[in-house]
Short mmCIF file of C-alpha atoms in Angstrom, two decimals:
data_model
loop_
_atom_site.label_atom_id
_atom_site.label_comp_id
_atom_site.label_asym_id
_atom_site.label_seq_id
_atom_site.Cartn_x
_atom_site.Cartn_y
_atom_site.Cartn_z
CA MET A 1 3.23 51.05 -82.48
CA MET A 2 1.80 50.10 -79.12
CA GLN A 3 3.86 51.43 -76.22
CA PHE A 4 2.27 49.31 -73.48
CA MET A 5 -0.83 47.40 -72.43
CA LEU A 6 -2.29 47.43 -68.93
CA LEU A 7 -5.08 45.31 -67.47
CA PHE A 8 -6.58 46.53 -64.23
CA SER A 9 -9.68 45.91 -62.15
CA ARG A 10 -12.49 48.31 -61.28
CA GLN A 11 -10.78 48.73 -57.90
CA GLY A 12 -7.61 49.93 -59.63
CA LYS A 13 -5.53 46.79 -59.05
CA LEU A 14 -3.05 46.15 -61.84
CA ARG A 15 -3.51 42.58 -63.09
CA LEU A 16 -1.25 42.45 -66.15
CA GLN A 17 1.22 44.82 -67.76
CA LYS A 18 3.23 44.53 -70.93
CA TRP A 19 5.70 47.25 -71.87
CA TYR A 20 6.99 47.46 -75.43
CA VAL A 21 9.09 50.56 -74.79
CA ALA A 22 11.69 50.82 -72.03
CA TYR A 23 10.57 52.75 -68.96
CA GLN A 24 12.19 52.84 -65.55
CA ASP A 25 10.28 50.95 -62.85
CA LYS A 26 9.45 54.18 -61.01
CA MET A 27 8.03 55.66 -64.22
CA LYS A 28 6.02 52.49 -64.96
CA LYS A 29 4.35 52.71 -61.56
CA LYS A 30 3.61 56.39 -62.04
CA VAL A 31 2.15 55.85 -65.53
CA ALA A 32 0.01 52.92 -64.36
CA ARG A 33 -1.28 54.92 -61.38
CA GLU A 34 -2.07 58.01 -63.47
CA LEU A 35 -3.86 56.10 -66.22
CA THR A 36 -5.78 53.87 -63.82
CA THR A 37 -7.05 56.93 -61.97
CA ALA A 38 -7.86 58.81 -65.17
CA ILE A 39 -9.80 55.92 -66.71
CA LEU A 40 -11.65 54.87 -63.56
CA THR A 41 -12.94 58.40 -63.01
CA ARG A 42 -14.43 58.60 -66.51
CA LYS A 43 -18.14 58.01 -66.97
CA PRO A 44 -19.21 54.76 -68.71
CA LYS A 45 -20.75 56.56 -71.71
CA MET A 46 -17.60 58.58 -72.42
CA CYS A 47 -15.36 57.89 -75.40
CA SER A 48 -12.78 55.10 -75.00
CA PHE A 49 -9.99 57.28 -76.38
CA LEU A 50 -8.05 59.97 -74.59
CA GLU A 51 -4.94 61.96 -75.24
CA TRP A 52 -2.28 61.59 -72.61
CA LYS A 53 1.07 63.33 -72.92
CA ASP A 54 2.28 62.54 -76.46
CA LEU A 55 0.32 59.27 -76.70
CA LYS A 56 -3.23 58.15 -77.38
CA ILE A 57 -4.81 55.93 -74.76
CA VAL A 58 -7.36 53.40 -75.96
CA TYR A 59 -9.26 51.41 -73.37
CA LYS A 60 -12.23 49.08 -73.11
CA ARG A 61 -13.95 47.52 -70.14
CA TYR A 62 -14.89 43.85 -70.25
CA ALA A 63 -16.74 42.64 -67.12
CA SER A 64 -14.55 43.69 -64.16
CA LEU A 65 -11.37 44.35 -66.14
CA TYR A 66 -10.17 47.38 -68.07
CA PHE A 67 -7.86 46.74 -71.02
CA CYS A 68 -5.79 49.85 -71.68
CA CYS A 69 -3.29 50.45 -74.50
CA ALA A 70 -1.06 53.39 -75.25
CA VAL A 71 -0.30 54.00 -78.91
CA GLU A 72 1.54 56.66 -80.84
CA GLU A 73 -0.36 59.74 -82.06
CA ASP A 74 -0.49 58.59 -85.69
CA ASP A 75 -1.79 55.08 -84.88
CA ASN A 76 -5.39 54.08 -85.56
CA GLU A 77 -7.54 53.99 -82.41
CA LEU A 78 -10.11 51.65 -83.95
CA LEU A 79 -7.43 49.14 -84.89
CA THR A 80 -6.18 49.27 -81.30
CA LEU A 81 -9.71 48.62 -80.05
CA GLU A 82 -9.88 45.65 -82.41
CA ILE A 83 -6.58 44.30 -81.03
CA ILE A 84 -7.95 44.59 -77.49
CA HIS A 85 -11.11 42.79 -78.57
CA ARG A 86 -9.11 40.05 -80.33
CA TYR A 87 -7.07 39.52 -77.16
CA VAL A 88 -10.24 39.24 -75.06
CA GLU A 89 -11.71 36.76 -77.56
CA LEU A 90 -8.56 34.64 -77.35
CA LEU A 91 -8.63 34.72 -73.55
CA ASP A 92 -12.31 33.79 -73.66
CA LYS A 93 -11.69 30.85 -75.99
CA TYR A 94 -8.76 29.57 -73.94
CA PHE A 95 -10.27 29.95 -70.47
CA GLY A 96 -13.92 29.48 -71.49
CA SER A 97 -15.57 32.75 -70.41
CA VAL A 98 -12.49 34.43 -68.95
CA CYS A 99 -12.75 36.25 -65.62
CA GLU A 100 -10.41 38.30 -63.48
CA LEU A 101 -9.40 35.24 -61.43
CA ASP A 102 -8.26 33.44 -64.58
CA ILE A 103 -5.84 36.30 -65.24
CA ILE A 104 -4.65 36.39 -61.63
CA PHE A 105 -4.00 32.65 -61.27
CA ASN A 106 -2.89 31.95 -64.84
CA PHE A 107 -1.01 35.14 -65.65
CA GLU A 108 1.72 33.22 -67.50
CA LYS A 109 -0.90 31.92 -69.97
CA ALA A 110 -2.35 35.42 -70.37
CA TYR A 111 1.15 36.72 -71.18
CA PHE A 112 1.79 33.84 -73.57
CA ILE A 113 -1.45 34.53 -75.44
CA LEU A 114 -0.56 38.23 -75.65
CA ASP A 115 2.94 37.36 -76.91
CA GLU A 116 1.46 35.16 -79.63
CA LEU A 117 -0.80 38.05 -80.70
CA LEU A 118 1.63 40.98 -80.38
CA VAL A 119 5.39 41.18 -80.79
CA GLY A 120 7.25 44.38 -80.03
CA GLY A 121 4.01 46.33 -79.87
CA GLU A 122 2.95 45.30 -83.37
CA ILE A 123 0.30 42.78 -84.37
CA GLN A 124 1.99 39.43 -85.01
CA GLU A 125 -0.87 37.10 -85.84
CA THR A 126 -4.44 38.00 -86.80
CA SER A 127 -5.77 34.45 -87.00
CA LYS A 128 -7.41 33.28 -83.78
CA LYS A 129 -7.01 29.68 -84.95
CA SER A 130 -3.24 30.06 -85.36
CA VAL A 131 -2.83 31.65 -81.94
CA LEU A 132 -4.97 29.00 -80.24
CA LYS A 133 -3.03 26.28 -82.08
CA ALA A 134 0.27 27.68 -80.78
CA ILE A 135 -1.13 27.82 -77.24
CA ALA A 136 -2.38 24.23 -77.49
CA ALA A 137 1.08 23.14 -78.70
CA GLU A 138 2.68 24.93 -75.73
CA ASP A 139 0.24 23.23 -73.35
CA MET A 140 1.16 19.84 -74.82
CA LEU A 141 4.87 20.59 -74.32
CA GLN A 142 4.25 21.53 -70.69
CA GLU A 143 2.23 18.37 -70.08
CA ASP A 144 4.91 16.18 -71.66
CA GLY A 145 7.60 17.75 -69.50
CA ARG A 146 5.87 17.17 -66.16
CA PRO A 147 7.41 14.69 -63.70
CA GLY A 148 5.67 11.34 -63.80
CA SER A 149 4.52 11.70 -67.40
CA GLY A 150 6.98 9.04 -68.55
CA THR A 151 9.28 11.49 -70.36
CA ILE A 152 12.70 12.56 -69.18
#
């Protein structure tokens, strides 16, 4: 099971965080700081897996963002990499070549996409079409609920 997912920039700025296991806020900040530092200091050709405390950290860099997941010791690292890649593909499809600014200014959409993909740290939906369909339906609901759209 995935414990948490962090997205951070090359400068170490945390852009998105999703915790599937309860941590105190102080601990969350400490974990994010430690992992950000550990990953940013690694060389680009190094392995994308590392052992950290009693967890396995799986990360991948896409453009200026690092996608980092913590999974339990007995979880499959390659499956976690695939989940990261699937999430990036979904972001890419939704935003059309996603960039860091898309995540910053549309973080609620990034969270919604992640929530459609993962629930409670486990993969919920593997079909990109189904996830994108759910997001499109949510967008339609938001548009219909806006003031001035003719709906109350």
